Amino acid sequence: MPHIHDEKIKELEIIANKIRQHVITSVANAKSGHQGGPLGMADIFTVLYFHELHHDPKNPKWEERDRLILSNGHICPVRYAAMAEAGYFPVEELMTLRKLGSRLQGHPERERLPGSETTSGPLGAGLAQAAGMAFVGKMDEKKWRVFCITSDAEHQAGLHWEAAMFAGKYRLKNLICIVDRNYIQIDGNTEDIMPIDPLDLKYRSFGLHVIE
């Protein structure tokens, strides 16, 4: 990731706050949906959409784009907000969140919303999808990368670790997995429900590079 200068940081902070406002107003207008996860990930999505990702809102299917997979699809209000600010669709459309017939459903739908790479819902499947895409990119010698956003609780799913094992075996340096480690799942603290720590050592055991 290229260095972020102070002026750029200030710019990103302003955008992140706009995205947080969009999350609150859209979820409140829908009278349903998640706020905690989206608010917690606002900075991450801001950096991705406004600094790191190679993408083109005017051409969502641009072949050389970076791919962004949202494995924990329930936090989609933050992705929708970031996409709206980036110009994928009008900001006003955020007020259609979770409405009947809207493109902005409670989980992203690939066929409805240009710029969504997958239809997410079942937790634990995102990294496997992302690893498959990254493997294709490596085989085809493409320069694009695959970013995968994951929740911590979905690390309780076996498929997620099969994907990590796959990524390690094939040395998928074009794959970046981002973990929202907030210790929260529906039934309580992750470490009370099904402990997943130490995450860093588990990822490293598959030969993957870890940054905390």
Coordinates of C-alpha atoms in Angstrom, one line a residue:
M1 CA 0.0 0.0 0.0
P2 CA 1.4 3.4 -0.9
H3 CA 2.2 5.9 1.9
I4 CA -0.7 8.1 2.9
H5 CA 0.3 11.7 3.5
D6 CA -1.3 13.9 6.2
E7 CA -3.5 15.8 3.8
K8 CA -4.7 12.6 2.3
I9 CA -5.5 11.3 5.8
K10 CA -7.6 14.3 6.5
E11 CA -9.5 13.9 3.2
L12 CA -10.1 10.2 4.0
E13 CA -11.3 11.0 7.6
I14 CA -13.9 13.4 6.1
I15 CA -15.1 10.8 3.7
A16 CA -15.2 8.1 6.4
N17 CA -17.4 10.4 8.5
K18 CA -19.8 10.9 5.5
I19 CA -19.9 7.1 5.1
R20 CA -20.8 6.7 8.8
Q21 CA -23.6 9.2 8.4
H22 CA -24.9 7.4 5.4
V23 CA -24.9 4.1 7.4
I24 CA -26.9 5.6 10.3
T25 CA -29.4 7.4 8.1
S26 CA -30.0 4.5 5.7
V27 CA -30.4 1.8 8.4
A28 CA -32.6 4.1 10.5
N29 CA -34.8 4.8 7.4
A30 CA -35.0 1.0 6.7
K31 CA -35.9 0.4 10.4
S32 CA -33.8 -2.8 10.2
G33 CA -30.3 -3.9 9.5
H34 CA -26.9 -3.7 11.1
Q35 CA -25.1 -0.6 12.3
G36 CA -22.3 -1.8 14.6
G37 CA -20.2 -3.7 12.0
P38 CA -20.7 -1.1 9.3
L39 CA -19.7 1.8 11.5
G40 CA -16.6 -0.1 12.8
M41 CA -15.5 -0.8 9.2
A42 CA -16.0 2.7 7.8
D43 CA -12.3 3.6 7.9
I44 CA -11.4 0.3 6.1
F45 CA -13.9 0.8 3.3
T46 CA -12.8 4.4 2.9
V47 CA -9.2 3.5 2.4
L48 CA -10.1 0.7 0.0
Y49 CA -12.5 2.7 -2.2
F50 CA -10.6 6.1 -2.1
H51 CA -7.0 5.1 -1.9
E52 CA -6.1 1.4 -2.4
L53 CA -8.5 -0.3 -4.9
H54 CA -7.9 -0.1 -8.6
H55 CA -11.5 0.4 -9.8
D56 CA -13.7 2.5 -12.0
P57 CA -17.2 3.3 -10.8
K58 CA -18.1 4.2 -14.4
N59 CA -17.0 0.8 -15.6
P60 CA -17.7 -1.7 -12.8
K61 CA -16.8 -4.7 -15.0
W62 CA -13.4 -3.3 -16.0
E63 CA -11.3 -6.4 -16.5
E64 CA -8.2 -5.0 -14.7
R65 CA -10.1 -3.9 -11.6
D66 CA -9.2 -5.2 -8.1
R67 CA -11.9 -7.5 -6.7
L68 CA -13.5 -6.8 -3.3
I69 CA -15.3 -9.7 -1.7
L70 CA -17.6 -9.0 1.3
S71 CA -17.8 -12.3 3.1
N72 CA -19.7 -10.9 6.1
G73 CA -22.5 -9.6 3.8
H74 CA -24.6 -8.3 6.7
I75 CA -22.3 -5.2 7.1
C76 CA -23.2 -4.2 3.5
P77 CA -24.6 -0.8 4.5
V78 CA -21.0 0.4 4.8
R79 CA -20.1 -0.9 1.4
Y80 CA -23.2 0.6 -0.2
A81 CA -22.3 4.0 1.4
A82 CA -18.7 3.8 0.2
M83 CA -19.8 2.8 -3.3
A84 CA -22.3 5.7 -3.4
E85 CA -19.7 8.2 -2.3
A86 CA -17.3 6.8 -4.9
G87 CA -19.9 7.3 -7.7
Y88 CA -21.3 3.8 -8.4
F89 CA -24.8 5.1 -7.9
P90 CA -26.6 8.2 -6.5
V91 CA -26.2 8.8 -2.8
E92 CA -30.0 9.3 -2.6
E93 CA -30.4 5.6 -3.5
L94 CA -29.1 4.7 -0.1
M95 CA -32.5 5.5 1.3
T96 CA -33.9 2.4 -0.5
L97 CA -31.8 0.0 1.7
R98 CA -33.7 -3.2 2.4
K99 CA -36.8 -2.0 0.5
L100 CA -38.8 -4.3 -1.7
G101 CA -37.4 -4.2 -5.2
S102 CA -34.3 -2.2 -4.2
R103 CA -30.8 -3.0 -5.5
L104 CA -29.6 -2.5 -1.9
Q105 CA -30.7 -5.6 -0.1
G106 CA -29.7 -6.8 3.4
H107 CA -26.9 -8.8 1.7
P108 CA -25.3 -7.8 -1.6
E109 CA -26.7 -9.4 -4.7
R110 CA -24.2 -9.7 -7.6
E111 CA -26.8 -9.6 -10.4
R112 CA -28.5 -6.5 -9.0
L113 CA -25.7 -4.1 -8.1
P114 CA -22.8 -3.4 -10.5
G115 CA -19.6 -3.5 -8.6
S116 CA -20.6 -6.4 -6.3
E117 CA -18.4 -9.4 -7.2
T118 CA -20.5 -12.0 -5.2
T119 CA -23.8 -12.6 -3.6
S120 CA -22.9 -13.0 0.1
G121 CA -24.9 -14.5 2.9
P122 CA -23.6 -17.8 4.3
L123 CA -20.8 -16.8 6.6
G124 CA -17.4 -18.5 6.1
A125 CA -17.6 -18.8 2.3
G126 CA -16.1 -15.5 1.3
L127 CA -12.4 -16.4 1.6
A128 CA -12.9 -19.5 -0.5
Q129 CA -14.5 -17.5 -3.2
A130 CA -11.8 -14.9 -3.0
A131 CA -9.0 -17.5 -3.1
G132 CA -10.5 -19.0 -6.2
M133 CA -10.5 -15.7 -7.9
A134 CA -7.0 -15.0 -6.8
F135 CA -5.9 -18.4 -8.1
V136 CA -7.4 -17.6 -11.5
G137 CA -5.6 -14.2 -11.5
K138 CA -2.3 -15.9 -10.8
M139 CA -2.8 -18.5 -13.5
D140 CA -3.6 -15.8 -16.0
E141 CA -0.7 -13.7 -14.8
K142 CA -3.1 -10.7 -14.1
K143 CA -2.0 -7.7 -12.0
W144 CA -5.3 -7.3 -10.2
R145 CA -5.7 -8.2 -6.6
V146 CA -8.5 -9.7 -4.5
F147 CA -9.5 -8.2 -1.2
C148 CA -11.7 -10.2 1.1
I149 CA -13.5 -8.6 4.1
T150 CA -14.3 -11.1 6.9
S151 CA -15.9 -11.1 10.3
D152 CA -14.1 -12.8 13.2
A153 CA -17.0 -15.2 14.1
E154 CA -17.0 -16.8 10.6
H155 CA -13.5 -18.1 11.5
Q156 CA -15.5 -20.7 13.4
A157 CA -16.4 -22.3 10.0
G158 CA -14.2 -25.0 8.6
L159 CA -14.5 -23.8 5.0
H160 CA -12.7 -20.6 5.9
W161 CA -9.6 -22.5 7.1
E162 CA -9.7 -24.7 4.0
A163 CA -9.4 -21.5 2.0
A164 CA -6.5 -20.3 4.1
M165 CA -4.8 -23.7 3.6
F166 CA -5.4 -23.3 -0.2
A167 CA -4.0 -19.8 -0.2
G168 CA -0.9 -20.9 1.6
K169 CA -0.3 -23.9 -0.7
Y170 CA -0.6 -21.8 -3.9
R171 CA 1.2 -18.7 -2.5
L172 CA -1.6 -16.3 -3.5
K173 CA 0.3 -13.1 -2.9
N174 CA -2.5 -11.3 -4.8
L175 CA -5.0 -12.2 -2.0
I176 CA -5.6 -9.9 1.0
C177 CA -7.9 -11.0 3.8
I178 CA -9.0 -8.3 6.2
V179 CA -10.5 -9.5 9.5
D180 CA -12.8 -7.4 11.6
R181 CA -11.7 -8.6 15.0
N182 CA -14.5 -7.1 17.2
Y183 CA -15.1 -10.2 19.4
I184 CA -18.9 -9.9 18.7
Q185 CA -21.3 -12.5 17.4
I186 CA -25.1 -12.9 17.8
D187 CA -24.9 -15.1 20.9
G188 CA -22.1 -13.1 22.7
N189 CA -18.3 -12.9 22.8
T190 CA -16.6 -15.1 20.2
E191 CA -14.2 -16.4 22.9
D192 CA -17.2 -17.6 25.0
I193 CA -19.1 -19.2 22.0
M194 CA -16.2 -20.9 20.2
P195 CA -12.7 -19.5 20.8
I196 CA -10.7 -18.6 17.7
D197 CA -7.6 -17.0 19.2
P198 CA -4.7 -16.9 18.5
L199 CA -5.7 -15.8 15.0
D200 CA -2.3 -14.5 14.0
L201 CA -0.5 -17.9 14.8
K202 CA -3.2 -19.8 12.9
Y203 CA -2.8 -17.8 9.8
R204 CA 1.0 -17.9 10.0
S205 CA 0.8 -21.7 10.3
F206 CA -0.4 -21.8 6.8
G207 CA 2.5 -19.7 5.6
L208 CA 0.5 -16.5 5.3
H209 CA 1.9 -13.0 6.1
V210 CA 0.1 -11.4 9.0
I211 CA -0.2 -7.7 9.9
E212 CA -2.0 -6.7 13.1

